[in-house]
Amino acid sequence: MAEANSHPYIRVRDLNNASVLLLTSEMLYIDDETRSNISRYVVNTGDLIVSVVGTIGLTAYIGKTLDEANLTENCNKLTSYKGDFAAWSYFFLRSSMGMEAIRLGTVGAVQTKLALKNIKSMNVPFAPACAIERTTSTLNGILELI
């Protein structure tokens, strides 16, 4: 790992007890060459991430201080949940229903993992758009407080 620079590297352990993930002094950094090699593993503010290997099912919402940070391959970013659906999806994944969906999507006997295809096939219960709009400001407010 590199000295502190503009390329923070998010590991699964950084998700422990995080709701909104922000840059901390505990985070590691990568050098320019490594960043170019893992350019597909970059997250942006508003992305949701979920750990898929090791401790499976840890979820966090990427905060402003980690925009364009680098993500371990042991996590997946969920980027299709932008806008009004980001907070909704985050709270679903943290709910008992979401955790059960994650558990059911986990495969493997020795090295368990949550396959991307299983994440994509999760049934996230959505309310009518007008209800989501009303709820979104409350959920976003909770995320801001966290």
mmCIF file of N, CA and C in Angstrom:
data_model
loop_
_atom_site.group_PDB
_atom_site.id
_atom_site.type_symbol
_atom_site.label_atom_id
_atom_site.label_comp_id
_atom_site.label_asym_id
_atom_site.label_seq_id
_atom_site.Cartn_x
_atom_site.Cartn_y
_atom_site.Cartn_z
ATOM 1 N N MET A 1 0.842 -1.186 0.000
ATOM 2 C CA MET A 1 0.000 0.000 0.000
ATOM 3 C C MET A 1 0.885 1.246 0.000
ATOM 4 N N ALA A 2 0.314 2.324 -0.455
ATOM 5 C CA ALA A 2 1.056 3.566 -0.647
ATOM 6 C C ALA A 2 0.864 4.514 0.538
ATOM 7 N N GLU A 3 1.690 5.548 0.551
ATOM 8 C CA GLU A 3 1.528 6.640 1.506
ATOM 9 C C GLU A 3 0.187 7.322 1.226
ATOM 10 N N ALA A 4 -0.295 8.090 2.195
ATOM 11 C CA ALA A 4 -1.552 8.824 2.012
ATOM 12 C C ALA A 4 -1.460 9.682 0.755
ATOM 13 N N ASN A 5 -2.461 9.560 -0.106
ATOM 14 C CA ASN A 5 -2.514 10.317 -1.355
ATOM 15 C C ASN A 5 -3.974 10.538 -1.721
ATOM 16 N N SER A 6 -4.264 10.764 -2.970
ATOM 17 C CA SER A 6 -5.651 11.015 -3.385
ATOM 18 C C SER A 6 -6.370 9.746 -3.832
ATOM 19 N N HIS A 7 -5.816 8.560 -3.517
ATOM 20 C CA HIS A 7 -6.418 7.294 -3.920
ATOM 21 C C HIS A 7 -6.710 6.396 -2.719
ATOM 22 N N PRO A 8 -7.715 6.753 -1.901
ATOM 23 C CA PRO A 8 -8.042 5.876 -0.777
ATOM 24 C C PRO A 8 -8.573 4.529 -1.271
ATOM 25 N N TYR A 9 -8.327 3.503 -0.477
ATOM 26 C CA TYR A 9 -8.702 2.132 -0.826
ATOM 27 C C TYR A 9 -9.641 1.598 0.249
ATOM 28 N N ILE A 10 -10.870 1.283 -0.147
ATOM 29 C CA ILE A 10 -11.888 0.795 0.788
ATOM 30 C C ILE A 10 -11.801 -0.721 0.882
ATOM 31 N N ARG A 11 -11.603 -1.220 2.095
ATOM 32 C CA ARG A 11 -11.574 -2.659 2.361
ATOM 33 C C ARG A 11 -12.855 -3.058 3.078
ATOM 34 N N VAL A 12 -13.128 -4.357 3.132
ATOM 35 C CA VAL A 12 -14.310 -4.844 3.845
ATOM 36 C C VAL A 12 -14.270 -4.372 5.295
ATOM 37 N N ARG A 13 -13.129 -4.421 5.924
ATOM 38 C CA ARG A 13 -13.028 -4.025 7.327
ATOM 39 C C ARG A 13 -13.426 -2.571 7.553
ATOM 40 N N ASP A 14 -13.325 -1.735 6.523
ATOM 41 C CA ASP A 14 -13.715 -0.329 6.654
ATOM 42 C C ASP A 14 -15.230 -0.163 6.759
ATOM 43 N N LEU A 15 -15.977 -1.182 6.377
ATOM 44 C CA LEU A 15 -17.432 -1.115 6.427
ATOM 45 C C LEU A 15 -17.989 -1.409 7.810
ATOM 46 N N ASN A 16 -17.204 -1.997 8.687
ATOM 47 C CA ASN A 16 -17.697 -2.340 10.020
ATOM 48 C C ASN A 16 -18.277 -1.119 10.718
ATOM 49 N N ASN A 17 -19.517 -1.256 11.150
ATOM 50 C CA ASN A 17 -20.233 -0.211 11.886
ATOM 51 C C ASN A 17 -20.418 1.082 11.096
ATOM 52 N N ALA A 18 -20.276 1.041 9.787
ATOM 53 C CA ALA A 18 -20.469 2.247 8.977
ATOM 54 C C ALA A 18 -21.849 2.225 8.342
ATOM 55 N N SER A 19 -22.488 3.365 8.324
ATOM 56 C CA SER A 19 -23.719 3.524 7.560
ATOM 57 C C SER A 19 -23.404 4.356 6.330
ATOM 58 N N VAL A 20 -22.876 5.536 6.591
ATOM 59 C CA VAL A 20 -22.340 6.372 5.526
ATOM 60 C C VAL A 20 -20.828 6.271 5.673
ATOM 61 N N LEU A 21 -20.177 5.739 4.667
ATOM 62 C CA LEU A 21 -18.741 5.517 4.740
ATOM 63 C C LEU A 21 -17.997 6.790 4.360
ATOM 64 N N LEU A 22 -17.142 7.244 5.267
ATOM 65 C CA LEU A 22 -16.346 8.450 5.059
ATOM 66 C C LEU A 22 -14.864 8.125 5.234
ATOM 67 N N LEU A 23 -14.013 8.957 4.693
ATOM 68 C CA LEU A 23 -12.570 8.785 4.809
ATOM 69 C C LEU A 23 -12.162 8.846 6.272
ATOM 70 N N THR A 24 -11.339 7.877 6.706
ATOM 71 C CA THR A 24 -10.825 7.867 8.073
ATOM 72 C C THR A 24 -9.315 7.685 8.038
ATOM 73 N N SER A 25 -8.698 7.910 9.162
ATOM 74 C CA SER A 25 -7.251 7.737 9.274
ATOM 75 C C SER A 25 -6.844 6.272 9.213
ATOM 76 N N GLU A 26 -7.791 5.355 9.352
ATOM 77 C CA GLU A 26 -7.515 3.918 9.304
ATOM 78 C C GLU A 26 -7.438 3.373 7.877
ATOM 79 N N MET A 27 -7.879 4.146 6.915
ATOM 80 C CA MET A 27 -7.926 3.653 5.537
ATOM 81 C C MET A 27 -6.540 3.620 4.917
ATOM 82 N N LEU A 28 -6.388 2.711 3.971
ATOM 83 C CA LEU A 28 -5.145 2.582 3.220
ATOM 84 C C LEU A 28 -5.279 3.308 1.889
ATOM 85 N N TYR A 29 -4.157 3.439 1.188
ATOM 86 C CA TYR A 29 -4.131 4.118 -0.100
ATOM 87 C C TYR A 29 -3.380 3.243 -1.098
ATOM 88 N N ILE A 30 -3.664 3.457 -2.383
ATOM 89 C CA ILE A 30 -2.952 2.733 -3.431
ATOM 90 C C ILE A 30 -2.190 3.717 -4.306
ATOM 91 N N ASP A 31 -1.180 3.208 -5.006
ATOM 92 C CA ASP A 31 -0.387 4.065 -5.879
ATOM 93 C C ASP A 31 -1.075 4.222 -7.243
ATOM 94 N N ASP A 32 -0.515 5.088 -8.078
ATOM 95 C CA ASP A 32 -1.101 5.394 -9.389
ATOM 96 C C ASP A 32 -1.192 4.160 -10.287
ATOM 97 N N GLU A 33 -0.164 3.328 -10.280
ATOM 98 C CA GLU A 33 -0.169 2.142 -11.136
ATOM 99 C C GLU A 33 -1.281 1.171 -10.734
ATOM 100 N N THR A 34 -1.408 0.935 -9.443
ATOM 101 C CA THR A 34 -2.468 0.039 -8.964
ATOM 102 C C THR A 34 -3.830 0.623 -9.298
ATOM 103 N N ARG A 35 -3.966 1.931 -9.135
ATOM 104 C CA ARG A 35 -5.258 2.572 -9.448
ATOM 105 C C ARG A 35 -5.628 2.346 -10.906
ATOM 106 N N SER A 36 -4.672 2.458 -11.813
ATOM 107 C CA SER A 36 -4.990 2.242 -13.226
ATOM 108 C C SER A 36 -5.341 0.779 -13.497
ATOM 109 N N ASN A 37 -4.756 -0.138 -12.742
ATOM 110 C CA ASN A 37 -5.055 -1.564 -12.921
ATOM 111 C C ASN A 37 -6.432 -1.960 -12.388
ATOM 112 N N ILE A 38 -6.934 -1.212 -11.417
ATOM 113 C CA ILE A 38 -8.248 -1.555 -10.848
ATOM 114 C C ILE A 38 -9.259 -0.437 -11.094
ATOM 115 N N SER A 39 -9.140 0.200 -12.227
ATOM 116 C CA SER A 39 -9.986 1.354 -12.530
ATOM 117 C C SER A 39 -11.482 1.025 -12.547
ATOM 118 N N ARG A 40 -11.842 -0.232 -12.698
ATOM 119 C CA ARG A 40 -13.263 -0.618 -12.656
ATOM 120 C C ARG A 40 -13.804 -0.633 -11.231
ATOM 121 N N TYR A 41 -12.921 -0.588 -10.252
ATOM 122 C CA TYR A 41 -13.322 -0.652 -8.848
ATOM 123 C C TYR A 41 -13.280 0.724 -8.193
ATOM 124 N N VAL A 42 -13.912 1.690 -8.822
ATOM 125 C CA VAL A 42 -13.980 3.043 -8.292
ATOM 126 C C VAL A 42 -15.426 3.330 -7.914
ATOM 127 N N VAL A 43 -15.606 3.939 -6.746
ATOM 128 C CA VAL A 43 -16.953 4.267 -6.275
ATOM 129 C C VAL A 43 -17.137 5.772 -6.245
ATOM 130 N N ASN A 44 -18.385 6.179 -6.245
ATOM 131 C CA ASN A 44 -18.725 7.593 -6.210
ATOM 132 C C ASN A 44 -19.722 7.861 -5.101
ATOM 133 N N THR A 45 -19.763 9.106 -4.687
ATOM 134 C CA THR A 45 -20.737 9.520 -3.682
ATOM 135 C C THR A 45 -22.128 9.062 -4.116
ATOM 136 N N GLY A 46 -22.834 8.447 -3.204
ATOM 137 C CA GLY A 46 -24.180 7.982 -3.506
ATOM 138 C C GLY A 46 -24.261 6.522 -3.883
ATOM 139 N N ASP A 47 -23.125 5.902 -4.225
ATOM 140 C CA ASP A 47 -23.138 4.465 -4.506
ATOM 141 C C ASP A 47 -23.380 3.704 -3.208
ATOM 142 N N LEU A 48 -24.007 2.581 -3.339
ATOM 143 C CA LEU A 48 -24.125 1.650 -2.220
ATOM 144 C C LEU A 48 -23.103 0.565 -2.451
ATOM 145 N N ILE A 49 -22.488 0.086 -1.387
ATOM 146 C CA ILE A 49 -21.570 -1.034 -1.521
ATOM 147 C C ILE A 49 -21.989 -2.131 -0.554
ATOM 148 N N VAL A 50 -21.719 -3.351 -0.962
ATOM 149 C CA VAL A 50 -22.037 -4.512 -0.129
ATOM 150 C C VAL A 50 -20.856 -5.476 -0.197
ATOM 151 N N SER A 51 -20.464 -5.996 0.961
ATOM 152 C CA SER A 51 -19.362 -6.956 0.981
ATOM 153 C C SER A 51 -19.885 -8.301 0.486
ATOM 154 N N VAL A 52 -19.088 -8.955 -0.357
ATOM 155 C CA VAL A 52 -19.541 -10.185 -1.016
ATOM 156 C C VAL A 52 -18.639 -11.384 -0.750
ATOM 157 N N VAL A 53 -17.530 -11.176 -0.058
ATOM 158 C CA VAL A 53 -16.621 -12.260 0.316
ATOM 159 C C VAL A 53 -16.148 -11.974 1.733
ATOM 160 N N GLY A 54 -15.902 -13.033 2.497
ATOM 161 C CA GLY A 54 -15.468 -12.845 3.883
ATOM 162 C C GLY A 54 -16.676 -12.567 4.742
ATOM 163 N N THR A 55 -16.736 -11.403 5.342
ATOM 164 C CA THR A 55 -17.914 -10.997 6.097
ATOM 165 C C THR A 55 -18.923 -10.483 5.078
ATOM 166 N N ILE A 56 -19.892 -11.303 4.753
ATOM 167 C CA ILE A 56 -20.832 -11.000 3.672
ATOM 168 C C ILE A 56 -22.003 -10.180 4.186
ATOM 169 N N GLY A 57 -22.402 -9.197 3.394
ATOM 170 C CA GLY A 57 -23.618 -8.449 3.683
ATOM 171 C C GLY A 57 -23.421 -7.133 4.406
ATOM 172 N N LEU A 58 -22.177 -6.752 4.690
ATOM 173 C CA LEU A 58 -21.968 -5.416 5.244
ATOM 174 C C LEU A 58 -22.300 -4.415 4.151
ATOM 175 N N THR A 59 -23.059 -3.414 4.481
ATOM 176 C CA THR A 59 -23.462 -2.428 3.484
ATOM 177 C C THR A 59 -23.123 -1.031 3.967
ATOM 178 N N ALA A 60 -22.851 -0.154 3.031
ATOM 179 C CA ALA A 60 -22.589 1.244 3.364
ATOM 180 C C ALA A 60 -22.930 2.107 2.167
ATOM 181 N N TYR A 61 -23.222 3.323 2.459
ATOM 182 C CA TYR A 61 -23.539 4.352 1.488
ATOM 183 C C TYR A 61 -22.270 5.200 1.361
ATOM 184 N N ILE A 62 -21.775 5.427 0.168
ATOM 185 C CA ILE A 62 -20.530 6.169 -0.017
ATOM 186 C C ILE A 62 -20.763 7.659 0.200
ATOM 187 N N GLY A 63 -20.057 8.200 1.181
ATOM 188 C CA GLY A 63 -20.162 9.620 1.510
ATOM 189 C C GLY A 63 -19.275 10.478 0.631
ATOM 190 N N LYS A 64 -19.410 11.787 0.792
ATOM 191 C CA LYS A 64 -18.718 12.756 -0.072
ATOM 192 C C LYS A 64 -17.198 12.658 -0.014
ATOM 193 N N THR A 65 -16.631 12.288 1.121
ATOM 194 C CA THR A 65 -15.168 12.271 1.234
ATOM 195 C C THR A 65 -14.538 11.068 0.550
ATOM 196 N N LEU A 66 -15.350 10.137 0.060
ATOM 197 C CA LEU A 66 -14.816 8.968 -0.642
ATOM 198 C C LEU A 66 -15.234 8.925 -2.115
ATOM 199 N N ASP A 67 -15.638 10.070 -2.655
ATOM 200 C CA ASP A 67 -15.959 10.133 -4.075
ATOM 201 C C ASP A 67 -14.706 9.770 -4.873
ATOM 202 N N GLU A 68 -14.844 8.831 -5.786
ATOM 203 C CA GLU A 68 -13.763 8.311 -6.630
ATOM 204 C C GLU A 68 -12.712 7.516 -5.857
ATOM 205 N N ALA A 69 -13.109 6.964 -4.721
ATOM 206 C CA ALA A 69 -12.208 6.072 -3.970
ATOM 207 C C ALA A 69 -12.167 4.716 -4.666
ATOM 208 N N ASN A 70 -11.205 3.911 -4.305
ATOM 209 C CA ASN A 70 -11.015 2.582 -4.884
ATOM 210 C C ASN A 70 -11.615 1.545 -3.946
ATOM 211 N N LEU A 71 -12.258 0.550 -4.529
ATOM 212 C CA LEU A 71 -12.992 -0.446 -3.762
ATOM 213 C C LEU A 71 -12.348 -1.815 -3.909
ATOM 214 N N THR A 72 -12.248 -2.539 -2.816
ATOM 215 C CA THR A 72 -11.744 -3.898 -2.854
ATOM 216 C C THR A 72 -12.618 -4.764 -3.751
ATOM 217 N N GLU A 73 -12.025 -5.793 -4.323
ATOM 218 C CA GLU A 73 -12.799 -6.729 -5.143
ATOM 219 C C GLU A 73 -13.712 -7.595 -4.294
ATOM 220 N N ASN A 74 -13.602 -7.506 -2.977
ATOM 221 C CA ASN A 74 -14.462 -8.261 -2.073
ATOM 222 C C ASN A 74 -15.767 -7.535 -1.762
ATOM 223 N N CYS A 75 -16.007 -6.453 -2.475
ATOM 224 C CA CYS A 75 -17.258 -5.708 -2.373
ATOM 225 C C CYS A 75 -17.780 -5.436 -3.773
ATOM 226 N N ASN A 76 -19.074 -5.246 -3.869
ATOM 227 C CA ASN A 76 -19.689 -4.798 -5.114
ATOM 228 C C ASN A 76 -20.322 -3.440 -4.876
ATOM 229 N N LYS A 77 -20.256 -2.604 -5.894
ATOM 230 C CA LYS A 77 -20.954 -1.325 -5.816
ATOM 231 C C LYS A 77 -22.281 -1.470 -6.543
ATOM 232 N N LEU A 78 -23.279 -0.837 -5.996
ATOM 233 C CA LEU A 78 -24.612 -0.865 -6.590
ATOM 234 C C LEU A 78 -24.892 0.548 -7.071
ATOM 235 N N THR A 79 -24.758 0.756 -8.356
ATOM 236 C CA THR A 79 -24.861 2.106 -8.899
ATOM 237 C C THR A 79 -26.197 2.395 -9.557
ATOM 238 N N SER A 80 -27.007 1.390 -9.761
ATOM 239 C CA SER A 80 -28.289 1.637 -10.420
ATOM 240 C C SER A 80 -29.315 2.189 -9.443
ATOM 241 N N TYR A 81 -28.915 2.405 -8.205
ATOM 242 C CA TYR A 81 -29.825 2.906 -7.185
ATOM 243 C C TYR A 81 -29.629 4.387 -6.926
ATOM 244 N N LYS A 82 -29.354 5.160 -7.956
ATOM 245 C CA LYS A 82 -29.113 6.590 -7.789
ATOM 246 C C LYS A 82 -30.412 7.322 -7.476
ATOM 247 N N GLY A 83 -30.257 8.542 -7.075
ATOM 248 C CA GLY A 83 -31.405 9.413 -6.853
ATOM 249 C C GLY A 83 -32.283 8.932 -5.723
ATOM 250 N N ASP A 84 -33.583 8.969 -5.949
ATOM 251 C CA ASP A 84 -34.547 8.636 -4.912
ATOM 252 C C ASP A 84 -34.419 7.195 -4.420
ATOM 253 N N PHE A 85 -33.859 6.313 -5.228
ATOM 254 C CA PHE A 85 -33.826 4.908 -4.850
ATOM 255 C C PHE A 85 -32.596 4.526 -4.034
ATOM 256 N N ALA A 86 -31.595 5.390 -3.945
ATOM 257 C CA ALA A 86 -30.381 5.059 -3.190
ATOM 258 C C ALA A 86 -30.703 4.847 -1.721
ATOM 259 N N ALA A 87 -31.356 5.806 -1.095
ATOM 260 C CA ALA A 87 -31.674 5.677 0.324
ATOM 261 C C ALA A 87 -32.655 4.533 0.557
ATOM 262 N N TRP A 88 -33.633 4.419 -0.314
ATOM 263 C CA TRP A 88 -34.617 3.334 -0.200
ATOM 264 C C TRP A 88 -33.916 1.984 -0.227
ATOM 265 N N SER A 89 -33.033 1.777 -1.184
ATOM 266 C CA SER A 89 -32.321 0.511 -1.345
ATOM 267 C C SER A 89 -31.373 0.251 -0.180
ATOM 268 N N TYR A 90 -30.712 1.309 0.286
ATOM 269 C CA TYR A 90 -29.808 1.175 1.429
ATOM 270 C C TYR A 90 -30.564 0.631 2.639
ATOM 271 N N PHE A 91 -31.683 1.251 2.952
ATOM 272 C CA PHE A 91 -32.436 0.813 4.135
ATOM 273 C C PHE A 91 -33.038 -0.575 3.936
ATOM 274 N N PHE A 92 -33.370 -0.929 2.704
ATOM 275 C CA PHE A 92 -33.827 -2.305 2.454
ATOM 276 C C PHE A 92 -32.706 -3.292 2.767
ATOM 277 N N LEU A 93 -31.502 -3.048 2.244
ATOM 278 C CA LEU A 93 -30.392 -3.975 2.465
ATOM 279 C C LEU A 93 -30.044 -4.110 3.946
ATOM 280 N N ARG A 94 -30.290 -3.075 4.732
ATOM 281 C CA ARG A 94 -30.003 -3.120 6.164
ATOM 282 C C ARG A 94 -31.157 -3.716 6.978
ATOM 283 N N SER A 95 -32.302 -3.899 6.338
ATOM 284 C CA SER A 95 -33.471 -4.439 7.043
ATOM 285 C C SER A 95 -33.362 -5.952 7.189
ATOM 286 N N SER A 96 -34.228 -6.527 7.991
ATOM 287 C CA SER A 96 -34.231 -7.990 8.152
ATOM 288 C C SER A 96 -34.576 -8.671 6.827
ATOM 289 N N MET A 97 -35.466 -8.086 6.029
ATOM 290 C CA MET A 97 -35.783 -8.656 4.712
ATOM 291 C C MET A 97 -34.571 -8.617 3.786
ATOM 292 N N GLY A 98 -33.849 -7.517 3.804
ATOM 293 C CA GLY A 98 -32.664 -7.381 2.970
ATOM 294 C C GLY A 98 -31.565 -8.337 3.405
ATOM 295 N N MET A 99 -31.359 -8.455 4.705
ATOM 296 C CA MET A 99 -30.332 -9.368 5.202
ATOM 297 C C MET A 99 -30.685 -10.818 4.878
ATOM 298 N N GLU A 100 -31.970 -11.129 4.888
ATOM 299 C CA GLU A 100 -32.394 -12.483 4.506
ATOM 300 C C GLU A 100 -32.163 -12.715 3.014
ATOM 301 N N ALA A 101 -32.429 -11.719 2.185
ATOM 302 C CA ALA A 101 -32.167 -11.844 0.747
ATOM 303 C C ALA A 101 -30.672 -12.049 0.496
ATOM 304 N N ILE A 102 -29.840 -11.342 1.243
ATOM 305 C CA ILE A 102 -28.388 -11.522 1.127
ATOM 306 C C ILE A 102 -28.003 -12.933 1.548
ATOM 307 N N ARG A 103 -28.560 -13.403 2.653
ATOM 308 C CA ARG A 103 -28.258 -14.758 3.141
ATOM 309 C C ARG A 103 -28.651 -15.804 2.104
ATOM 310 N N LEU A 104 -29.815 -15.642 1.516
ATOM 311 C CA LEU A 104 -30.288 -16.604 0.510
ATOM 312 C C LEU A 104 -29.455 -16.557 -0.767
ATOM 313 N N GLY A 105 -28.839 -15.421 -1.059
ATOM 314 C CA GLY A 105 -28.019 -15.288 -2.260
ATOM 315 C C GLY A 105 -26.574 -15.730 -2.076
ATOM 316 N N THR A 106 -26.213 -16.076 -0.844
ATOM 317 C CA THR A 106 -24.843 -16.487 -0.551
ATOM 318 C C THR A 106 -24.642 -17.949 -0.947
ATOM 319 N N VAL A 107 -23.548 -18.214 -1.647
ATOM 320 C CA VAL A 107 -23.257 -19.566 -2.135
ATOM 321 C C VAL A 107 -21.849 -19.977 -1.716
ATOM 322 N N GLY A 108 -21.583 -21.290 -1.792
ATOM 323 C CA GLY A 108 -20.254 -21.821 -1.502
ATOM 324 C C GLY A 108 -20.208 -22.464 -0.132
ATOM 325 N N ALA A 109 -19.416 -23.510 -0.038
ATOM 326 C CA ALA A 109 -19.300 -24.234 1.222
ATOM 327 C C ALA A 109 -18.063 -23.800 2.006
ATOM 328 N N VAL A 110 -16.921 -23.738 1.344
ATOM 329 C CA VAL A 110 -15.672 -23.407 2.035
ATOM 330 C C VAL A 110 -15.459 -21.898 2.048
ATOM 331 N N GLN A 111 -15.448 -21.289 0.878
ATOM 332 C CA GLN A 111 -15.290 -19.842 0.755
ATOM 333 C C GLN A 111 -16.619 -19.290 0.260
ATOM 334 N N THR A 112 -17.464 -18.870 1.183
ATOM 335 C CA THR A 112 -18.772 -18.371 0.781
ATOM 336 C C THR A 112 -18.631 -17.011 0.110
ATOM 337 N N LYS A 113 -19.574 -16.742 -0.802
ATOM 338 C CA LYS A 113 -19.585 -15.441 -1.468
ATOM 339 C C LYS A 113 -21.006 -15.110 -1.886
ATOM 340 N N LEU A 114 -21.222 -13.859 -2.117
ATOM 341 C CA LEU A 114 -22.488 -13.356 -2.624
ATOM 342 C C LEU A 114 -22.250 -12.991 -4.080
ATOM 343 N N ALA A 115 -22.718 -13.845 -4.966
ATOM 344 C CA ALA A 115 -22.478 -13.654 -6.400
ATOM 345 C C ALA A 115 -23.243 -12.444 -6.920
ATOM 346 N N LEU A 116 -22.632 -11.730 -7.866
ATOM 347 C CA LEU A 116 -23.253 -10.549 -8.454
ATOM 348 C C LEU A 116 -24.606 -10.887 -9.072
ATOM 349 N N LYS A 117 -24.710 -12.043 -9.732
ATOM 350 C CA LYS A 117 -25.996 -12.412 -10.338
ATOM 351 C C LYS A 117 -27.075 -12.577 -9.272
ATOM 352 N N ASN A 118 -26.685 -12.981 -8.064
ATOM 353 C CA ASN A 118 -27.660 -13.129 -6.979
ATOM 354 C C ASN A 118 -28.070 -11.773 -6.413
ATOM 355 N N ILE A 119 -27.152 -10.822 -6.438
ATOM 356 C CA ILE A 119 -27.520 -9.460 -6.028
ATOM 357 C C ILE A 119 -28.516 -8.887 -7.032
ATOM 358 N N LYS A 120 -28.216 -9.079 -8.310
ATOM 359 C CA LYS A 120 -29.086 -8.550 -9.366
ATOM 360 C C LYS A 120 -30.480 -9.160 -9.324
ATOM 361 N N SER A 121 -30.586 -10.380 -8.827
ATOM 362 C CA SER A 121 -31.893 -11.041 -8.817
ATOM 363 C C SER A 121 -32.679 -10.809 -7.527
ATOM 364 N N MET A 122 -32.148 -10.025 -6.593
ATOM 365 C CA MET A 122 -32.883 -9.737 -5.359
ATOM 366 C C MET A 122 -34.152 -8.963 -5.673
ATOM 367 N N ASN A 123 -35.190 -9.312 -4.998
ATOM 368 C CA ASN A 123 -36.456 -8.601 -5.142
ATOM 369 C C ASN A 123 -36.541 -7.520 -4.075
ATOM 370 N N VAL A 124 -36.272 -6.296 -4.490
ATOM 371 C CA VAL A 124 -36.365 -5.164 -3.581
ATOM 372 C C VAL A 124 -37.791 -4.638 -3.659
ATOM 373 N N PRO A 125 -38.504 -4.650 -2.538
ATOM 374 C CA PRO A 125 -39.886 -4.164 -2.582
ATOM 375 C C PRO A 125 -39.913 -2.643 -2.745
ATOM 376 N N PHE A 126 -40.545 -2.197 -3.791
ATOM 377 C CA PHE A 126 -40.678 -0.765 -4.027
ATOM 378 C C PHE A 126 -42.128 -0.360 -3.881
ATOM 379 N N ALA A 127 -42.317 0.795 -3.328
ATOM 380 C CA ALA A 127 -43.646 1.376 -3.183
ATOM 381 C C ALA A 127 -43.935 2.197 -4.438
ATOM 382 N N PRO A 128 -45.164 2.651 -4.583
ATOM 383 C CA PRO A 128 -45.460 3.551 -5.707
ATOM 384 C C PRO A 128 -44.558 4.787 -5.647
ATOM 385 N N ALA A 129 -44.274 5.350 -6.802
ATOM 386 C CA ALA A 129 -43.338 6.481 -6.897
ATOM 387 C C ALA A 129 -43.697 7.618 -5.949
ATOM 388 N N CYS A 130 -44.987 7.931 -5.799
ATOM 389 C CA CYS A 130 -45.366 9.046 -4.920
ATOM 390 C C CYS A 130 -45.008 8.743 -3.470
ATOM 391 N N ALA A 131 -45.124 7.495 -3.050
ATOM 392 C CA ALA A 131 -44.759 7.120 -1.681
ATOM 393 C C ALA A 131 -43.251 7.179 -1.485
ATOM 394 N N ILE A 132 -42.505 6.759 -2.508
ATOM 395 C CA ILE A 132 -41.041 6.825 -2.415
ATOM 396 C C ILE A 132 -40.598 8.279 -2.327
ATOM 397 N N GLU A 133 -41.212 9.144 -3.105
ATOM 398 C CA GLU A 133 -40.849 10.564 -3.065
ATOM 399 C C GLU A 133 -41.078 11.140 -1.678
ATOM 400 N N ARG A 134 -42.200 10.786 -1.048
ATOM 401 C CA ARG A 134 -42.494 11.291 0.296
ATOM 402 C C ARG A 134 -41.503 10.737 1.313
ATOM 403 N N THR A 135 -41.145 9.487 1.156
ATOM 404 C CA THR A 135 -40.263 8.815 2.110
ATOM 405 C C THR A 135 -38.808 9.202 1.910
ATOM 406 N N THR A 136 -38.428 9.499 0.679
ATOM 407 C CA THR A 136 -37.021 9.748 0.360
ATOM 408 C C THR A 136 -36.436 10.896 1.166
ATOM 409 N N SER A 137 -37.155 11.990 1.312
ATOM 410 C CA SER A 137 -36.590 13.114 2.062
ATOM 411 C C SER A 137 -36.333 12.719 3.509
ATOM 412 N N THR A 138 -37.189 11.906 4.080
ATOM 413 C CA THR A 138 -36.981 11.426 5.453
ATOM 414 C C THR A 138 -35.769 10.512 5.518
ATOM 415 N N LEU A 139 -35.679 9.558 4.584
ATOM 416 C CA LEU A 139 -34.547 8.622 4.576
ATOM 417 C C LEU A 139 -33.229 9.353 4.339
ATOM 418 N N ASN A 140 -33.219 10.290 3.400
ATOM 419 C CA ASN A 140 -32.005 11.072 3.151
ATOM 420 C C ASN A 140 -31.623 11.899 4.370
ATOM 421 N N GLY A 141 -32.627 12.412 5.072
ATOM 422 C CA GLY A 141 -32.362 13.151 6.298
ATOM 423 C C GLY A 141 -31.711 12.284 7.356
ATOM 424 N N ILE A 142 -32.171 11.033 7.454
ATOM 425 C CA ILE A 142 -31.569 10.091 8.403
ATOM 426 C C ILE A 142 -30.120 9.818 8.016
ATOM 427 N N LEU A 143 -29.870 9.606 6.724
ATOM 428 C CA LEU A 143 -28.499 9.365 6.265
ATOM 429 C C LEU A 143 -27.607 10.569 6.550
ATOM 430 N N GLU A 144 -28.129 11.768 6.390
ATOM 431 C CA GLU A 144 -27.341 12.974 6.673
ATOM 432 C C GLU A 144 -26.973 13.041 8.149
ATOM 433 N N LEU A 145 -27.921 12.661 9.017
ATOM 434 C CA LEU A 145 -27.652 12.669 10.451
ATOM 435 C C LEU A 145 -26.620 11.617 10.836
ATOM 436 N N ILE A 146 -26.666 10.478 10.168
ATOM 437 C CA ILE A 146 -25.721 9.395 10.461
ATOM 438 C C ILE A 146 -24.340 9.854 10.082
#
